[in-house]
Coordinates of C-alpha atoms and ligand atoms in Angstrom, one line a residue:
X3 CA 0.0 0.0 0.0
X4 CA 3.2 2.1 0.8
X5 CA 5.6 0.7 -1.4
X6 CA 7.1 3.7 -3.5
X7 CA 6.4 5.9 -0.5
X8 CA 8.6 3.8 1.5
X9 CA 10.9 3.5 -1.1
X10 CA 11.3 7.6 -1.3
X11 CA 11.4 7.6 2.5
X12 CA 14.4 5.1 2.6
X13 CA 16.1 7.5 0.1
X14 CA 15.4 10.7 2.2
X15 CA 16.8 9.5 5.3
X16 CA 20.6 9.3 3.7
X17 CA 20.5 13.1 1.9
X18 CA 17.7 14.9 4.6
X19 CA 18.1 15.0 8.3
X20 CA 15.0 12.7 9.3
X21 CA 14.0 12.1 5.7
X22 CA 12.2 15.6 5.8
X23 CA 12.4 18.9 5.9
X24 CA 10.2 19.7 9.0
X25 CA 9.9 17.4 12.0
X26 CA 6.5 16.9 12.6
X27 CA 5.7 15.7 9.1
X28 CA 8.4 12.4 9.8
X29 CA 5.2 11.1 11.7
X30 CA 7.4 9.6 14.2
X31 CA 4.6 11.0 17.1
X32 CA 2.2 8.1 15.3
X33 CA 4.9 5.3 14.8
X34 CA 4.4 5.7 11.4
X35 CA 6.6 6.5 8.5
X36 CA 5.8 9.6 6.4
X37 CA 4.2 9.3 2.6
X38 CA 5.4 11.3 -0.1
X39 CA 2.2 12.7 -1.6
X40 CA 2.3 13.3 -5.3
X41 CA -0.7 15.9 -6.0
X42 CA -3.1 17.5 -3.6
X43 CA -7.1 18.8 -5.0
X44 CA -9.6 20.1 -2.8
X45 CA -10.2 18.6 0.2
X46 CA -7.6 14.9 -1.2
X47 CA -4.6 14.4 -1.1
X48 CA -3.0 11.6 -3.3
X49 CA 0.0 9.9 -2.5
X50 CA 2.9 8.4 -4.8
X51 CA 1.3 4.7 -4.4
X52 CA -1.9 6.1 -5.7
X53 CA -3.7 6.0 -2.8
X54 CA -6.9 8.7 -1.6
X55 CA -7.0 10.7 1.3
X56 CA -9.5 13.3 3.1
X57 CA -7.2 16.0 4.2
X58 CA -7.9 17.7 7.6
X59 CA -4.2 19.7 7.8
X60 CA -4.3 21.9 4.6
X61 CA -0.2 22.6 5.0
X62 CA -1.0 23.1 8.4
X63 CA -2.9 26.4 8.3
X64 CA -2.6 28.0 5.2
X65 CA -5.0 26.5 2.8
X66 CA -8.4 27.5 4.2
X67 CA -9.6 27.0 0.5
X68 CA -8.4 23.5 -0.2
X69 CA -5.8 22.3 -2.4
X70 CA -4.8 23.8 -5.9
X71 CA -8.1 26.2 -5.9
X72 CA -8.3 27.2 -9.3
X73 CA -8.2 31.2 -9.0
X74 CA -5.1 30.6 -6.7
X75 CA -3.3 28.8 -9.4
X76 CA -4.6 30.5 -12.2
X77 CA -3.0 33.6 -10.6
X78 CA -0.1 32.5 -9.8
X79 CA 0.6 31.0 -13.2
X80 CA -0.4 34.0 -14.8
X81 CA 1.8 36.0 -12.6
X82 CA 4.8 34.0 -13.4
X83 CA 4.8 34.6 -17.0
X84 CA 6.1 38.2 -15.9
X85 CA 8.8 36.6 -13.7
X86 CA 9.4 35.3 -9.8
X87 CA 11.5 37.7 -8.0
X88 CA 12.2 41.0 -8.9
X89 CA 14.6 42.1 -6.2
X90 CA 12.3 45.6 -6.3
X91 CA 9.3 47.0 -5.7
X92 CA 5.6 45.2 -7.3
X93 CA 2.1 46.0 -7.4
X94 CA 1.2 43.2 -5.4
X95 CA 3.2 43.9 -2.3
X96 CA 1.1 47.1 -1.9
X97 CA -2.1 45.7 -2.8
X98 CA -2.0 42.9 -0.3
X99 CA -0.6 45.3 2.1
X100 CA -3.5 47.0 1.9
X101 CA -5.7 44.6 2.1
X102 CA -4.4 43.4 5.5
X103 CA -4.3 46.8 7.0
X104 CA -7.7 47.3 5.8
X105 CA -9.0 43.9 7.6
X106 CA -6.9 44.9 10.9
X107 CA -7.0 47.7 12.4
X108 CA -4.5 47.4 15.0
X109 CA -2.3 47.1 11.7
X110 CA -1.5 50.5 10.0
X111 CA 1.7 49.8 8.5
X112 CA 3.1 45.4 7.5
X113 CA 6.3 44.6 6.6
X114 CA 5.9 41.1 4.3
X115 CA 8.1 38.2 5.2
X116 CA 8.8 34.7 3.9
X117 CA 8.1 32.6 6.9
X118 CA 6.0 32.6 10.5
X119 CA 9.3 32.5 12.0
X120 CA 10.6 35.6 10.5
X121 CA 7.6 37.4 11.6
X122 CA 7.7 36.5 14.9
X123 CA 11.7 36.8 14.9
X124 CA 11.2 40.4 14.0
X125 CA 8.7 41.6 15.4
X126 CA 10.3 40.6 18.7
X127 CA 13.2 42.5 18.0
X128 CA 10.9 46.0 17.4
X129 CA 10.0 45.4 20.6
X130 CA 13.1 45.3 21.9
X131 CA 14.3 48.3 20.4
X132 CA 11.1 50.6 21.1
X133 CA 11.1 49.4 24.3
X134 CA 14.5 49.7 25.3
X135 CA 14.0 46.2 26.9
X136 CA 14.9 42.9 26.7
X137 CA 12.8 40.1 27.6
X138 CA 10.0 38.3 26.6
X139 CA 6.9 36.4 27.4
X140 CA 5.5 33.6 25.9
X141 CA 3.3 30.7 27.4
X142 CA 4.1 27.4 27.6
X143 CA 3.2 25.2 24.7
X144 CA 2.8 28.4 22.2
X145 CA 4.6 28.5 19.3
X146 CA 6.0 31.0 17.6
X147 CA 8.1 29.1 15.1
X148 CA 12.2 28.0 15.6
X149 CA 13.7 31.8 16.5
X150 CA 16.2 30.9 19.3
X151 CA 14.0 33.3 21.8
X152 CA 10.9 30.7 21.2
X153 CA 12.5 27.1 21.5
X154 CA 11.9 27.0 25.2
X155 CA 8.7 25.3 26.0
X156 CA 7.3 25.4 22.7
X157 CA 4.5 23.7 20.9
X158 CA 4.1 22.0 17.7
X159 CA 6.8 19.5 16.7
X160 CA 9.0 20.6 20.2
X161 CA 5.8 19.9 22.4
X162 CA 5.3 16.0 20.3
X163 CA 9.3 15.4 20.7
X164 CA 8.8 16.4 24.6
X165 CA 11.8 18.8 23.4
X166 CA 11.4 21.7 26.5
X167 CA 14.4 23.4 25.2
X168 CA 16.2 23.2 21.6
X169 CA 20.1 22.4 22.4
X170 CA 22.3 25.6 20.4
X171 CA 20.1 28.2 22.1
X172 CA 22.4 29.7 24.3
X173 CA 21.5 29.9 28.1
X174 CA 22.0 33.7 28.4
X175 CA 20.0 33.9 25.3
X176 CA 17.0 31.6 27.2
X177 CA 17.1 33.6 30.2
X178 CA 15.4 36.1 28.1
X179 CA 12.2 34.3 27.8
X180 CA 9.9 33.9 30.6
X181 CA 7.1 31.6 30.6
X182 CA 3.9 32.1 31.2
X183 CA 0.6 29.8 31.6
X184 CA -1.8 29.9 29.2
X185 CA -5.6 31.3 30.6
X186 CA -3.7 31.7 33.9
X187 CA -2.9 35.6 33.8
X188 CA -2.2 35.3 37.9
X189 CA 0.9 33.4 36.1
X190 CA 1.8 37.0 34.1
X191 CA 1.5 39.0 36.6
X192 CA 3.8 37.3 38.6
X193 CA 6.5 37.9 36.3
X194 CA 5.5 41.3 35.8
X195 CA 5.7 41.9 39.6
X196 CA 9.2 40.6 39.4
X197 CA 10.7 41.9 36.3
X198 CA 8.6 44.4 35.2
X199 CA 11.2 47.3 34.0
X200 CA 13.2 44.1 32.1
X201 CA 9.8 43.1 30.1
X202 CA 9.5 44.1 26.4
X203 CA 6.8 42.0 24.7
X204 CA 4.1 39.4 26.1
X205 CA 3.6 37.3 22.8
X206 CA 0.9 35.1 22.9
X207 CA -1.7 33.3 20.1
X208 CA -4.6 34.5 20.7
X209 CA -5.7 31.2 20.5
X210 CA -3.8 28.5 21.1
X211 CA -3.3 26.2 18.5
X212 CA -0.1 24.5 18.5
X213 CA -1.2 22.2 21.7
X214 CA -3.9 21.1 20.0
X215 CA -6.4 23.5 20.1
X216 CA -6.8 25.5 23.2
X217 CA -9.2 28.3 23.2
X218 CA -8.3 31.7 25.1
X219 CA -10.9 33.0 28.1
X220 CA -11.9 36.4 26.7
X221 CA -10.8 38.0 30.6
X222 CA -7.1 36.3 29.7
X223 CA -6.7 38.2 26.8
X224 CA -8.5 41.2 28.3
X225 CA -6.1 40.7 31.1
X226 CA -3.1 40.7 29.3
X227 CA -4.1 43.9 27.5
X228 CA -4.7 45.4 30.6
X229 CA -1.3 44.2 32.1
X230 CA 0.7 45.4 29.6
X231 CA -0.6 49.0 28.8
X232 CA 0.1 49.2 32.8
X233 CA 3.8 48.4 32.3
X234 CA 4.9 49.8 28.9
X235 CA 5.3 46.7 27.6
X236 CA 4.0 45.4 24.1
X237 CA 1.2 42.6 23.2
X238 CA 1.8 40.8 20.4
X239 CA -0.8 38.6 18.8
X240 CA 0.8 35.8 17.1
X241 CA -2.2 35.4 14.6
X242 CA 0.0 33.3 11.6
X243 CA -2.6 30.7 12.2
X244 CA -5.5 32.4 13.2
X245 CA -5.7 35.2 10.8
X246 CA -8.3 35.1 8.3
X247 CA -8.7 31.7 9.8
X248 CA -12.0 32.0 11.9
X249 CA -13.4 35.4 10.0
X250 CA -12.1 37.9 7.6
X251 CA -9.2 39.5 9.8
X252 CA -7.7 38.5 12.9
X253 CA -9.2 37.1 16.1
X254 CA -8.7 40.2 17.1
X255 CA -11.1 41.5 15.4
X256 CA -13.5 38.4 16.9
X257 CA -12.6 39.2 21.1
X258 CA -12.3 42.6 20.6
X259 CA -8.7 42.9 22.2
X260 CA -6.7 44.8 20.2
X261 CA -2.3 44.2 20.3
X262 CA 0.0 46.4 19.7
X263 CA 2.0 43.7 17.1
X264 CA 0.6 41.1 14.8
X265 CA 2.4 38.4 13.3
X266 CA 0.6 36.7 10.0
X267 CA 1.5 34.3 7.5
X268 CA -0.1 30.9 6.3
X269 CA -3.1 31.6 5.0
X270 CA -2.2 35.2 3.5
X271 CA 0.2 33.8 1.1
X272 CA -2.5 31.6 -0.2
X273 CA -0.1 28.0 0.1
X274 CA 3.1 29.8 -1.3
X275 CA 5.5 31.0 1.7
X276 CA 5.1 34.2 3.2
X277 CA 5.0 35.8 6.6
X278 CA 4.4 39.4 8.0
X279 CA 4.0 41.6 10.8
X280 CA 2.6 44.9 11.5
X281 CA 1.2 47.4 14.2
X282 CA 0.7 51.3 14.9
X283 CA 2.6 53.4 12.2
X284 CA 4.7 54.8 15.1
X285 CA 6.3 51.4 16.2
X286 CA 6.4 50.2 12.4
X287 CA 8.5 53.2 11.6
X288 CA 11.4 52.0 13.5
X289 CA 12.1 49.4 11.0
X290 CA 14.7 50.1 8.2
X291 CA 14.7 51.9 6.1
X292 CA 12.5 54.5 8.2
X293 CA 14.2 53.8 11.2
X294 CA 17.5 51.3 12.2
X295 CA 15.7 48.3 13.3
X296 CA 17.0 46.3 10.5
X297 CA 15.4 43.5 8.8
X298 CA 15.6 42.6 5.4
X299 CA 15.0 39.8 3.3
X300 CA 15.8 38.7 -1.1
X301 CA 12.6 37.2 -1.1
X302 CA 10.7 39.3 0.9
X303 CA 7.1 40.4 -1.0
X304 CA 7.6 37.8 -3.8
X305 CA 5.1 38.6 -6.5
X306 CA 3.6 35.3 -6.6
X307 CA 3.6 35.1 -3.0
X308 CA 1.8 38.4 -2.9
X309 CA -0.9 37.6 -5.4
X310 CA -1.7 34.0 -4.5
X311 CA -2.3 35.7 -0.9
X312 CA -4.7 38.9 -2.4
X313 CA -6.6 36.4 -4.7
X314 CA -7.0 33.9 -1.2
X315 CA -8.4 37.1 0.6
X316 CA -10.3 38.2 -1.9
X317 CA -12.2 35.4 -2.4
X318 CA -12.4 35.2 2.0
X319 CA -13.8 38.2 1.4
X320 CA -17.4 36.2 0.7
X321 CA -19.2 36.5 3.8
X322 CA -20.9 33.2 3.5
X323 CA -17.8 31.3 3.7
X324 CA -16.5 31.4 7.1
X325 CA -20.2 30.4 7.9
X326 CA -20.4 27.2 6.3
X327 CA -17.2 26.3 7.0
X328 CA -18.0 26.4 11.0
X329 CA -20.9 24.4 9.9
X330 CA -19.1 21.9 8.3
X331 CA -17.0 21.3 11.2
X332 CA -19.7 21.6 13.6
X333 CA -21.4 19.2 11.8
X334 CA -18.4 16.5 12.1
X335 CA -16.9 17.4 15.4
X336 CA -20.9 16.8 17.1
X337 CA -21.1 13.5 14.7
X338 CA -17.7 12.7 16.1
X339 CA -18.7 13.3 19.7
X340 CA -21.6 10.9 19.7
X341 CA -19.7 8.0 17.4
X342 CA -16.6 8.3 20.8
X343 CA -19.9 8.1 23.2
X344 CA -21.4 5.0 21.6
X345 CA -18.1 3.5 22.7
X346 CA -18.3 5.1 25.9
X347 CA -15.5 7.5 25.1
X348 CA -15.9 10.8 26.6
X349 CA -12.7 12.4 24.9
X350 CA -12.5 16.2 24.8
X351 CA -13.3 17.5 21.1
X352 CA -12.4 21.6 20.9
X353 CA -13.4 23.3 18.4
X354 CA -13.8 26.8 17.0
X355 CA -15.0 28.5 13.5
X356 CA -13.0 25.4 11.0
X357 CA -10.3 24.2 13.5
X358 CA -10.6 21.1 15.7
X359 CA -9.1 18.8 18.1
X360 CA -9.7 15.5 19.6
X361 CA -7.7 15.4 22.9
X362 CA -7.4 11.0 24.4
X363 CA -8.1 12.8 27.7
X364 CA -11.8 12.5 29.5
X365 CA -10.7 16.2 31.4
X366 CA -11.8 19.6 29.6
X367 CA -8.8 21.5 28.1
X368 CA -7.9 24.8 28.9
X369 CA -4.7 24.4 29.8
X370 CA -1.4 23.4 28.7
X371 CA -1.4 21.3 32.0
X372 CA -4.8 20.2 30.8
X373 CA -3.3 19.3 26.6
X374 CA -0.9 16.8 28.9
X375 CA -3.4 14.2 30.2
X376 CA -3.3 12.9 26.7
X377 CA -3.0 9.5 26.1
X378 CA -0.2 9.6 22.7
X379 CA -0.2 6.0 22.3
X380 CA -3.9 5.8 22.1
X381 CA -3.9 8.9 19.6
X382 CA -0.9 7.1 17.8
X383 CA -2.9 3.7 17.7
X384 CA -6.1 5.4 16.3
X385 CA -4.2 7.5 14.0
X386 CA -2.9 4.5 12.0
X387 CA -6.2 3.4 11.7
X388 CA -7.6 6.4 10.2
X389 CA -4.7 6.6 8.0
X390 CA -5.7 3.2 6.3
X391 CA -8.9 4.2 6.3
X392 CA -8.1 7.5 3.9
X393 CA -8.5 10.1 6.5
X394 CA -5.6 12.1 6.9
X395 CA -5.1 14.1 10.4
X396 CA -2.5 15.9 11.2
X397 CA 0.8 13.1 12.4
X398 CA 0.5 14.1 16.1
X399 CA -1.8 14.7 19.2
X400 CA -0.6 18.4 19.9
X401 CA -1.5 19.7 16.4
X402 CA -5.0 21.4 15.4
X403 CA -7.2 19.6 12.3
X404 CA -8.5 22.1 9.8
X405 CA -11.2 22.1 7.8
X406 CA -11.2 23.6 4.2
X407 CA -13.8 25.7 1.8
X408 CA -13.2 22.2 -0.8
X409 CA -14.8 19.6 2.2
X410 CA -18.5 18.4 1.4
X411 CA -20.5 16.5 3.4
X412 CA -19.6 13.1 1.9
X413 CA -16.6 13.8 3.1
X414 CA -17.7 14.4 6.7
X415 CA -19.8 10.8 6.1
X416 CA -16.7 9.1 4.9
X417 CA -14.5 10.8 8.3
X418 CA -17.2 9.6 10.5
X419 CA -17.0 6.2 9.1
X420 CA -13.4 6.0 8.9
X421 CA -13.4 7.6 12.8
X422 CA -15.9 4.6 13.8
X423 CA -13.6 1.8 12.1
X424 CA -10.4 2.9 13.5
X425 CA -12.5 3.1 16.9
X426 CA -13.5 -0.5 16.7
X427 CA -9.9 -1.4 16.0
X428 CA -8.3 -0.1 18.9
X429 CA -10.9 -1.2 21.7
Ligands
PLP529 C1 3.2 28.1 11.9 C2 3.3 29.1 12.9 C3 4.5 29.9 13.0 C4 5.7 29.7 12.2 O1 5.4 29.9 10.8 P1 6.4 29.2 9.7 O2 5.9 29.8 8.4 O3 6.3 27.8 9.9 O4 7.8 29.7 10.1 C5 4.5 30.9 14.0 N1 3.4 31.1 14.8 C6 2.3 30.3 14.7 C7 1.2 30.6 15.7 C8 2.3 29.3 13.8 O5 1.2 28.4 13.8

């Protein structure tokens, strides 16, 4: 069933540390080996040994469409007949700048990126410098992508290796970052009490999905606000998942809070690579050229980067589409609720708008504490089932399962199904 996949994977392992190029798709967390997946439409993936799958990670974030949507390819074919990197200024760099700080408010000047991680990376360091301070907060099992300053109890792949802290971060460079607990803000403002003058930036996504997914109390972001207006600090929304994710802007535009930073990326490079990161026009203007925090980048506001993400937003711009996306997934998340009760299963399933998780825990989870009563082995026994069953989830526990604009409901009957057989299997 894996044969050329296998083959591929045997080959990877000699020229690729792990056989891959990020960890968490090795699928180590599910005692599995990886596939190599030859063409990707709608809500399917298809693999090199020809073999069908519903796809519930969409890259992990960005593809809130589906696969290959034809105005996203159309575009960006089009747009390469005029060339892939000028190296200078385009017309889509501005026009999808505008169309994020038109969407966000908090954002009234973005600087485009080519990766989550350089978003975050940088906007850390503005804070730094219009601060005058050096460290930072984040909260345990947030991630914020592989910048030295976020390695230190970080989700995602780190959180499914049990990594707390990546070796090559220096320890005067970790001593920067203080760690918070997530919906706890009594766990802030201790830190705060202590440190205070040192603090530059509490980062934080404003809902956590790199755990699983963990969804924020509206007084825990309120609080955090509040906390660090009171200290001269920044709050930065890490929103590379959650933007244009759950409506068209951020969550902030959802809870109402309103950071000082936003990070982006995923979706708004419509499946090509992009990141960015913007706030008020008077702590934007300290980046270079306007001012000497420097960051730079060759690839920075690609064109077809650019224009895969305006023709994504545009078409997010359809008001009925965040709708029936949360219906979709309301509908399957309740199905998948009763079909674990039948079996006398009461596992947590979070959800929100299209993202969900099934935590192997019976507790509710609002915590990172809470993410940690997860049974892995059962996740990783399950997981194998739904695999051979054509349902593909994302390779580990501590990851959040999206669902696309390209899912129908057969495929919701044919993840229920597949959900009820790998059940039976395992019990
Ligand atoms: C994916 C992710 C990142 C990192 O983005 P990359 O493009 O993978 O570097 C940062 N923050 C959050 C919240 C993410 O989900």
């Amino acid at each position: 069933m894996f044969d050329k996949s296998g083959q591929l994977f045997a080959e990877a392992i000699n020229y690729m540390p792990g056989g891959v190029n990020s960890p968490v798709r090795a699928f180590k967390a599910v005692g599995m080996d990886p596939i190599f997946i030859k063409k990707a439409q709608g809500a399917k993936l298809y693999d090199v040994d020809d073999n069908e799958y519903i796809d519930f990670i969409g890259s992990f974030g960005p593809l809130i469409l589906g696969h290959s949507h034809p105005d996203v390819i159309n575009t960006i074919t089009d747009v390469a007949q005029d060339g892939t990197s000028y190296g200078a200024p385009n017309i889509y760099e501005l026009e999808l700048a505008k169309l994020i700080c038109e969407a966000i408010p908090s954002i009234e000047k973005v600087r485009m990126v080519n990766s989550g991680t350089e978003a975050t990376m940088s906007a850390i360091r503005l804070a730094r410098a219009y601060t005058g301070r050096n460290k930072i907060v984040k909260f345990a099992g947030c991630y914020h992508g592989h910048a030295d300053s976020f390695l230190i109890k970080a989700g995602s792949g780190l959180l499914t290796a049990g990594i707390p802290a990546s070796p090559g971060v220096p320890a005067n460079h970790a001593e920067h970052t203080l760690i918070a607990e997530f919906n706890d803000l009594s766990s802030v403002e201790k830190l705060f009490k202590e440190q205070r003058a040192e603090i530059a930036a509490v980062i934080v996504e404003p809902v956590a999905a790199n755990m699983g997914l963990v969804l924020p109390e509206l007084e825990f972001l309120q609080g955090l606000r509040k906390i660090t207006e009171l200290t001269g600090a920044l709050l930065i929304f890490d929103e590379v998942i959650t933007g244009f994710r759950l409506k068209y802007g951020g969550f902030q535009n959802i809870c109402g809070v309103s950071p000082d930073l936003t990070t982006l990326g995923k979706i708004i490079g419509g499946g090509l690579p992009v990141g960015a990161y913007g706030g008020s026009r008077e702590i934007m203007n300290l980046i270079a050229p306007e001012g000497e925090v420097y960051q730079a980048g060759t690839l920075s506001g690609n064109p077809l980067a650019m224009a895969a993400g305006i023709t994504t937003l545009k078409l997010l711009q359809d008001p009925d589409i965040y709708d029936r996306l949360e219906v979709l997934t309301y509908l399957l998340t309740n199905r998948l609720k009763n079909v674990f009760e039948e079996k006398d299963l009461y596992y947590e399933i979070n959800t929100l708008g299209s993202m969900f998780t099934i935590f192997f825990t019976e507790q509710t989870v609002t915590s990172y504490n809470d993410v940690m009563t997860s049974d892995t082995a059962k996740y990783a026994a399950f997981y194998q089932e739904l695999f051979k069953n054509g349902v593909y989830f994302p390779p580990a526990q501590f990851e959040t399962c999206f669902v696309s604009g390209a899912h129908e409901l057969a495929d919701i009957d044919k993840t229920v199904n597949a959900v009820q057989k790998a059940l039976e299997k395992i019990l």
